[in-house]
Coordinates of C-alpha atoms and ligand atoms in Angstrom, one line a residue:
X187 CA 88.4 -36.5 -166.8
X188 CA 88.4 -40.4 -167.2
X189 CA 87.1 -42.4 -164.5
X190 CA 90.0 -44.4 -163.3
X191 CA 91.8 -40.9 -162.3
X192 CA 88.5 -39.9 -160.2
X193 CA 89.8 -42.3 -157.5
X194 CA 93.3 -42.6 -158.4
X195 CA 93.5 -39.2 -157.7
X196 CA 90.9 -38.4 -154.9
X197 CA 94.0 -38.4 -152.1
X198 CA 97.1 -36.6 -152.1
X199 CA 100.0 -39.1 -153.1
X200 CA 102.1 -39.8 -150.6
X201 CA 105.9 -40.1 -150.5
X202 CA 106.6 -41.2 -147.0
X203 CA 107.0 -45.1 -146.1
X204 CA 103.4 -46.1 -145.8
X205 CA 101.8 -49.1 -143.7
X206 CA 100.8 -52.2 -146.3
X207 CA 97.0 -52.2 -146.4
X208 CA 95.4 -56.2 -146.6
X209 CA 91.6 -55.6 -148.0
X210 CA 89.5 -59.1 -147.7
X211 CA 86.4 -58.7 -149.7
X212 CA 86.6 -57.5 -153.2
X213 CA 83.2 -56.3 -153.7
X214 CA 82.0 -52.3 -154.2
X215 CA 83.3 -51.1 -150.9
X216 CA 86.7 -53.0 -150.7
X217 CA 87.4 -52.0 -154.8
X218 CA 86.9 -48.5 -154.0
X219 CA 88.6 -48.5 -150.8
X220 CA 91.9 -50.4 -152.7
X221 CA 91.7 -48.1 -155.7
X222 CA 91.6 -44.5 -153.4
X223 CA 94.2 -45.7 -151.0
X224 CA 96.3 -47.5 -153.9
X225 CA 96.2 -44.2 -156.2
X226 CA 97.7 -42.4 -152.7
X227 CA 100.4 -44.6 -153.0
X228 CA 99.7 -47.1 -150.2
X229 CA 100.5 -50.9 -151.2
X230 CA 97.3 -52.5 -151.0
X231 CA 96.6 -56.2 -151.6
X232 CA 93.1 -58.0 -152.1
X233 CA 91.8 -61.6 -151.4
X234 CA 88.4 -62.0 -152.2
X235 CA 86.8 -65.5 -152.1
X236 CA 84.7 -65.8 -155.1
X237 CA 85.0 -66.5 -158.9
X238 CA 85.8 -62.6 -160.3
X239 CA 85.7 -59.4 -158.4
X240 CA 82.1 -57.4 -157.5
X241 CA 80.7 -59.6 -154.6
X242 CA 76.6 -58.3 -155.3
X243 CA 77.6 -56.6 -157.7
X244 CA 77.4 -59.7 -159.7
X245 CA 76.4 -61.1 -163.5
X246 CA 75.7 -65.0 -163.9
X247 CA 76.1 -66.8 -167.3
X248 CA 72.9 -69.0 -168.3
X249 CA 73.1 -72.4 -170.3
X250 CA 72.6 -70.1 -173.3
X251 CA 75.3 -68.5 -173.0
X252 CA 73.3 -64.8 -171.9
X253 CA 73.6 -63.5 -168.7
X254 CA 71.8 -62.5 -165.3
X255 CA 72.5 -59.8 -162.9
X256 CA 71.2 -62.1 -160.1
X257 CA 72.4 -59.7 -157.1
X258 CA 71.8 -55.6 -157.4
X259 CA 69.6 -54.7 -160.6
X260 CA 70.3 -51.4 -160.4
X261 CA 71.6 -48.1 -159.1
X262 CA 71.2 -45.1 -158.3
X263 CA 73.7 -42.1 -157.6
X264 CA 72.5 -38.9 -155.6
X265 CA 76.4 -38.2 -153.9
X266 CA 78.5 -35.7 -155.8
X267 CA 81.5 -37.9 -156.2
X268 CA 79.4 -40.8 -157.2
X269 CA 77.7 -38.9 -159.7
X270 CA 80.8 -37.1 -161.1
X271 CA 82.6 -41.2 -161.3
X272 CA 79.2 -42.6 -163.0
X273 CA 78.8 -39.8 -165.5
X274 CA 82.7 -40.4 -166.6
X275 CA 81.4 -44.4 -166.9
X276 CA 78.8 -43.6 -168.6
X277 CA 81.0 -41.8 -171.0
X278 CA 83.8 -44.7 -171.4
X279 CA 80.5 -47.0 -172.1
X280 CA 80.8 -49.0 -168.4
X281 CA 77.4 -48.3 -167.2
X282 CA 74.1 -46.9 -169.1
X283 CA 71.0 -45.7 -167.9
X284 CA 68.3 -48.6 -168.1
X285 CA 65.0 -46.9 -169.4
X286 CA 62.8 -49.9 -168.6
X287 CA 59.3 -49.7 -167.1
X288 CA 59.5 -50.5 -163.9
X289 CA 56.3 -50.4 -161.4
X290 CA 54.4 -52.2 -159.0
X291 CA 52.7 -55.6 -159.6
X292 CA 50.3 -56.4 -157.7
X293 CA 48.5 -59.9 -158.6
X294 CA 48.4 -58.8 -162.5
X295 CA 47.5 -55.2 -161.3
X296 CA 50.1 -53.2 -162.5
X297 CA 51.6 -49.3 -161.1
X298 CA 54.3 -47.2 -162.7
X299 CA 56.6 -45.9 -160.2
X300 CA 57.9 -42.5 -160.6
X301 CA 60.7 -41.5 -162.9
X302 CA 63.7 -42.1 -161.5
X303 CA 67.5 -42.5 -163.4
X304 CA 69.0 -45.7 -162.7
X305 CA 72.1 -47.0 -164.1
X306 CA 73.2 -50.4 -165.0
X307 CA 76.6 -52.2 -165.6
X308 CA 77.3 -53.0 -169.4
X309 CA 77.0 -55.7 -170.4
X310 CA 76.4 -56.7 -167.0
X311 CA 76.4 -55.1 -163.4
X312 CA 79.9 -57.0 -163.0
X313 CA 81.5 -54.4 -165.8
X314 CA 81.6 -51.9 -162.9
X315 CA 83.3 -54.0 -160.8
X316 CA 85.8 -55.0 -163.8
X317 CA 86.6 -51.7 -164.3
X318 CA 87.3 -50.5 -160.7
X319 CA 90.0 -53.5 -160.2
X320 CA 91.7 -52.8 -163.2
X321 CA 95.5 -52.5 -162.3
X322 CA 94.8 -53.6 -158.8
X323 CA 96.5 -56.8 -157.0
X324 CA 93.4 -58.7 -156.8
X325 CA 93.5 -62.4 -155.5
X326 CA 90.5 -64.4 -156.3
X327 CA 89.5 -67.5 -154.8
X328 CA 90.8 -67.6 -151.3
X329 CA 88.7 -67.2 -148.1
X330 CA 90.6 -65.4 -145.3
X331 CA 89.4 -67.2 -142.4
X332 CA 92.3 -65.8 -139.2
X333 CA 93.6 -62.3 -139.0
X334 CA 96.3 -62.3 -136.3
X335 CA 98.8 -60.5 -134.1
X336 CA 102.1 -60.2 -135.0
X337 CA 104.5 -57.7 -133.8
X338 CA 103.1 -54.4 -135.1
X339 CA 101.4 -55.9 -138.0
X340 CA 98.8 -58.6 -138.8
X341 CA 99.4 -62.1 -140.5
X342 CA 96.5 -63.9 -142.7
X343 CA 95.8 -67.1 -143.2
X344 CA 93.0 -68.8 -145.3
X345 CA 90.5 -71.2 -144.7
X346 CA 92.6 -73.8 -146.0
X347 CA 95.9 -72.6 -143.8
X348 CA 97.6 -71.2 -146.2
X349 CA 99.8 -68.2 -145.0
X350 CA 98.8 -65.0 -146.9
X351 CA 101.0 -63.1 -145.8
X352 CA 101.5 -60.0 -143.4
X353 CA 99.8 -56.1 -143.7
X354 CA 99.8 -53.5 -140.5
X355 CA 96.5 -52.6 -141.6
X356 CA 93.5 -54.6 -142.3
X357 CA 90.1 -54.1 -143.4
X358 CA 86.8 -56.6 -143.3
X359 CA 85.3 -55.4 -146.6
X360 CA 83.0 -58.0 -146.4
X361 CA 78.9 -58.6 -145.2
X362 CA 78.6 -57.7 -141.3
X363 CA 78.5 -61.4 -140.1
X364 CA 81.2 -62.3 -142.2
X365 CA 83.3 -59.9 -140.2
X366 CA 83.1 -60.5 -137.0
X367 CA 85.5 -63.3 -137.1
X368 CA 87.9 -61.3 -138.8
X369 CA 87.8 -58.4 -136.4
X370 CA 87.7 -60.1 -133.2
X371 CA 91.1 -58.7 -132.5
X372 CA 88.9 -55.4 -132.0
X373 CA 86.2 -56.5 -129.8
X374 CA 84.9 -53.0 -130.0
X375 CA 84.2 -53.4 -134.0
X376 CA 83.7 -56.7 -133.6
X377 CA 80.8 -55.9 -131.6
X378 CA 79.2 -53.1 -133.9
X379 CA 79.2 -55.1 -136.8
X380 CA 77.5 -57.8 -134.9
X381 CA 75.0 -55.4 -134.1
X382 CA 74.1 -55.2 -137.8
X383 CA 71.7 -57.6 -139.4
X384 CA 71.3 -58.6 -142.8
X385 CA 68.4 -60.3 -144.8
X386 CA 68.3 -63.3 -146.8
X387 CA 67.5 -62.7 -150.6
X388 CA 67.0 -66.4 -152.7
X389 CA 67.1 -64.6 -156.5
X390 CA 66.0 -67.0 -159.8
X391 CA 67.7 -67.0 -162.9
X392 CA 64.4 -67.7 -165.6
X393 CA 64.4 -67.7 -169.0
X394 CA 61.4 -67.9 -170.9
X395 CA 61.5 -69.5 -175.0
X396 CA 58.9 -65.9 -175.6
X397 CA 58.2 -62.5 -174.4
X398 CA 56.5 -62.4 -170.7
X399 CA 53.4 -60.6 -172.0
X400 CA 53.2 -58.1 -169.0
X401 CA 53.7 -54.0 -169.4
X402 CA 56.9 -53.7 -167.3
X403 CA 60.4 -54.5 -167.6
X404 CA 61.1 -54.1 -163.4
X405 CA 58.8 -54.2 -161.0
X406 CA 58.6 -54.1 -156.9
X407 CA 55.6 -57.2 -156.4
X408 CA 53.4 -57.0 -153.3
X409 CA 50.9 -59.7 -151.7
X410 CA 54.0 -62.5 -153.1
X411 CA 56.2 -64.5 -152.2
X412 CA 58.5 -62.2 -154.5
X413 CA 59.7 -58.6 -153.8
X414 CA 60.9 -57.7 -157.1
X415 CA 60.8 -58.7 -160.4
X416 CA 63.3 -57.8 -163.5
X417 CA 63.1 -58.4 -167.3
X418 CA 67.5 -58.9 -167.7
X419 CA 67.0 -58.7 -171.6
X420 CA 65.5 -54.8 -171.0
X421 CA 68.9 -53.6 -170.1
X422 CA 71.2 -51.7 -172.3
X423 CA 73.8 -54.3 -173.9
X424 CA 72.7 -57.6 -173.1
X425 CA 72.4 -60.3 -175.7
X426 CA 68.8 -61.1 -177.0
X427 CA 66.2 -63.5 -175.1
X428 CA 63.8 -63.3 -172.8
X429 CA 65.9 -63.3 -169.1
X430 CA 64.0 -62.7 -165.4
X431 CA 65.5 -62.0 -162.4
X432 CA 63.4 -62.6 -159.6
X433 CA 64.0 -62.2 -156.2
X434 CA 62.3 -63.9 -153.2
X435 CA 61.1 -61.4 -150.4
X436 CA 63.4 -61.2 -147.3
X437 CA 60.9 -62.7 -145.0
X438 CA 60.2 -65.5 -147.8
X439 CA 63.5 -66.1 -148.3
X440 CA 64.0 -66.1 -143.9
X441 CA 61.7 -68.2 -143.8
X442 CA 63.0 -70.9 -146.8
X443 CA 66.9 -70.0 -146.1
X444 CA 67.8 -73.8 -145.9
X445 CA 65.8 -75.1 -148.7
X446 CA 68.0 -76.4 -152.2
X447 CA 68.2 -74.2 -155.2
X448 CA 66.4 -77.0 -157.1
X449 CA 63.2 -76.5 -154.7
X450 CA 63.0 -73.0 -155.1
X451 CA 63.4 -72.0 -158.7
X452 CA 60.4 -73.5 -159.5
X453 CA 58.6 -72.1 -156.7
X454 CA 59.2 -68.5 -157.7
X455 CA 58.6 -69.2 -160.9
X456 CA 55.1 -70.1 -159.9
X457 CA 55.2 -67.1 -157.7
X458 CA 55.8 -64.7 -160.8
X459 CA 52.9 -66.0 -162.3
X460 CA 50.6 -65.8 -159.3
X461 CA 52.2 -62.0 -159.4
X462 CA 51.4 -61.9 -163.3
X463 CA 47.6 -63.1 -162.5
X464 CA 48.7 -66.4 -164.6
X465 CA 50.9 -69.2 -165.4
X466 CA 54.2 -68.7 -166.9
X467 CA 56.6 -71.7 -167.6
X468 CA 60.4 -71.2 -168.3
X469 CA 62.5 -72.8 -170.1
X470 CA 65.3 -72.9 -167.7
X471 CA 65.0 -71.4 -164.0
X472 CA 67.9 -71.5 -161.2
X473 CA 68.1 -70.4 -157.7
X474 CA 71.1 -68.4 -155.7
X475 CA 71.0 -68.2 -152.1
X476 CA 72.7 -64.9 -151.0
X477 CA 72.7 -65.7 -147.2
X478 CA 73.7 -61.8 -146.6
X479 CA 71.5 -59.7 -148.9
X480 CA 70.5 -56.3 -147.7
X481 CA 71.6 -54.4 -144.7
X482 CA 68.2 -54.3 -142.3
X483 CA 69.0 -51.6 -141.4
X484 CA 72.0 -50.6 -141.9
X485 CA 74.6 -48.6 -139.0
X486 CA 74.9 -45.4 -139.4
X487 CA 78.6 -45.2 -139.2
X488 CA 79.9 -44.9 -142.9
X489 CA 83.0 -47.2 -141.7
X490 CA 84.6 -48.7 -138.8
X491 CA 88.1 -47.8 -138.2
X492 CA 90.6 -48.5 -135.2
X493 CA 93.8 -46.5 -135.7
X494 CA 96.0 -47.9 -133.2
X495 CA 95.2 -51.3 -134.0
X496 CA 95.2 -50.5 -138.4
X497 CA 91.9 -53.1 -138.1
X498 CA 88.8 -51.6 -140.1
X499 CA 85.5 -52.6 -141.6
X500 CA 83.4 -51.3 -144.4
X501 CA 80.1 -52.6 -146.7
X502 CA 76.6 -51.1 -147.4
X503 CA 75.9 -52.1 -144.0
X504 CA 78.4 -49.4 -142.5
X505 CA 76.9 -46.1 -144.9
X506 CA 73.8 -47.7 -146.9
X507 CA 71.6 -50.6 -148.2
X508 CA 72.8 -49.9 -152.0
X509 CA 75.4 -50.2 -154.1
X510 CA 76.1 -46.3 -153.8
X511 CA 76.3 -47.2 -150.2
X512 CA 78.9 -49.5 -150.2
X513 CA 80.9 -46.9 -152.7
X514 CA 81.1 -44.0 -149.9
X515 CA 81.4 -46.4 -147.5
X516 CA 85.1 -47.2 -148.8
X517 CA 86.0 -43.5 -149.8
X518 CA 85.0 -43.1 -146.4
X519 CA 87.5 -45.3 -145.3
X520 CA 90.3 -44.6 -147.7
X521 CA 90.0 -41.1 -146.3
X522 CA 90.3 -42.3 -142.2
X523 CA 93.2 -44.9 -143.3
X524 CA 95.1 -42.2 -145.2
X525 CA 94.8 -39.5 -142.8
X526 CA 96.0 -41.8 -139.9
X527 CA 99.4 -42.0 -141.3
Ligands
FAD239 C1 69.7 -60.3 -154.1 C2 70.0 -58.6 -154.2 C3 69.6 -57.5 -154.8 C4 70.3 -56.0 -154.4 N1 69.5 -54.7 -155.4 C5 70.3 -53.7 -155.2 C6 70.0 -52.5 -155.5 O1 69.1 -52.7 -157.2 N2 70.4 -51.5 -155.8 C7 70.8 -51.2 -155.0 O2 71.8 -50.2 -155.4 N3 72.2 -52.4 -154.7 C8 71.3 -53.6 -154.5 N4 72.2 -54.3 -153.8 C9 73.0 -54.1 -152.8 C10 74.1 -53.9 -153.5 O3 74.6 -55.6 -153.9 C11 74.9 -53.6 -152.0 O4 75.0 -52.7 -151.6 C12 76.8 -53.7 -152.4 O5 76.8 -54.5 -153.3 C13 77.6 -54.3 -151.6 O6 78.7 -54.1 -151.6 P1 80.2 -54.5 -150.4 O7 81.2 -54.3 -150.7 O8 79.7 -53.9 -149.2 O9 79.7 -56.1 -150.3 P2 79.7 -57.4 -151.3 O10 79.2 -56.7 -152.6 O11 79.0 -58.4 -150.2 O12 81.4 -57.3 -151.2 C14 82.3 -58.1 -150.2 C15 82.9 -59.6 -150.5 O13 83.5 -60.2 -150.3 C16 84.0 -61.7 -150.3 N5 84.5 -62.1 -148.5 C17 83.2 -62.3 -147.9 N6 83.6 -62.9 -146.7 C18 85.5 -63.5 -147.8 C19 86.4 -63.9 -146.5 N7 85.8 -64.3 -145.4 N8 87.2 -63.7 -147.0 C20 87.8 -63.4 -148.3 N9 86.7 -63.1 -149.4 C21 85.3 -62.9 -148.4 C22 82.7 -61.6 -151.0 O14 82.9 -62.7 -151.7 C23 82.3 -60.4 -151.7 O15 83.0 -60.9 -153.4 C24 71.4 -56.2 -154.2 C25 71.7 -57.4 -153.3 C26 71.3 -58.2 -153.8 C27 71.7 -59.6 -152.7

């Protein structure tokens, strides 16, 4: 079955008058939710403050025209429904297995990791988000600031004061700290979101003019300001060159959260050299701050929903700190919303 139909046909199609649904956030969880509910016959509008759909499942372009996956690095698929979807995406060329050499790097010492099947989007992680968003009503570049009761519906207002219209059901598919103000009208849900902590990550996109000599393409880094490094150009379908993504550890990133990107880029390239056991010099290095990178730890709630109010939330901070967790959270919330009407 084509990938698009797996989610479009997950729930039976409904014909009765259904509520209008607004989904704030077009990351993995929001896109999954919107796809399943749209397939079931709900009218769903998505609003996202970013430039393209995907959220933390994203790809950035570098000055030489190459790309970097500067958020999620790869994903695994354990759940049966997610595996079915990933298999269909593989057949359609949206994702492919990353067969890079993965291991641990401790001050120049390499230890291979155990075998595992790791998937990436092709030609970049954002391909997955683009496939999910295809045919959905997604408006980018708008930050929702307020969700206020108006009769039996909710009125959404942007940060710029723009009226974004009404919906009977509103979902915050955003990182937990960003969900709290959007859930203000449902204090119990806002409190649950407020209890979920998320750690930051400084990510550096570094380009080199020659291959970095190390017998690894992706490594969990120990005893370092870094926690992960990956040779982005070893992933399938990437343009040629030597591009690495370097992730600061949660502790180091939190301690340096308010530093500038210009300060952090050379520091983390230097830390990369220390992890390799010798100096490296990047041709270009750009840092990106993920203020809410990973839930630590996630709630054990799959998703949050108040059927009386028509307010809910989903994301990796509900169901698990991974792309797959975000998917499962969006799918679980779609079932709950559909079941309530
Ligand atoms: C550096 C890093 C490395 C990672 N590595 C991996 C990995 O290797 N494997 C893995 O499985 N997972 C990894 N993850 C985690 C994975 O990316 C997430 O679990 C998943 O993408 C989360 O999806 P989501 O839908 O829950 O949230 P998000 O992707 O954060 O989507 C939320 C969306 O909401 C939007 N938004 C927020 N507030 C508003 C607002 N007020 N109005 C409008 N829009 C708003 C944002 O722009 C964003 O697009 C990594 C994450 C990071 C940051």
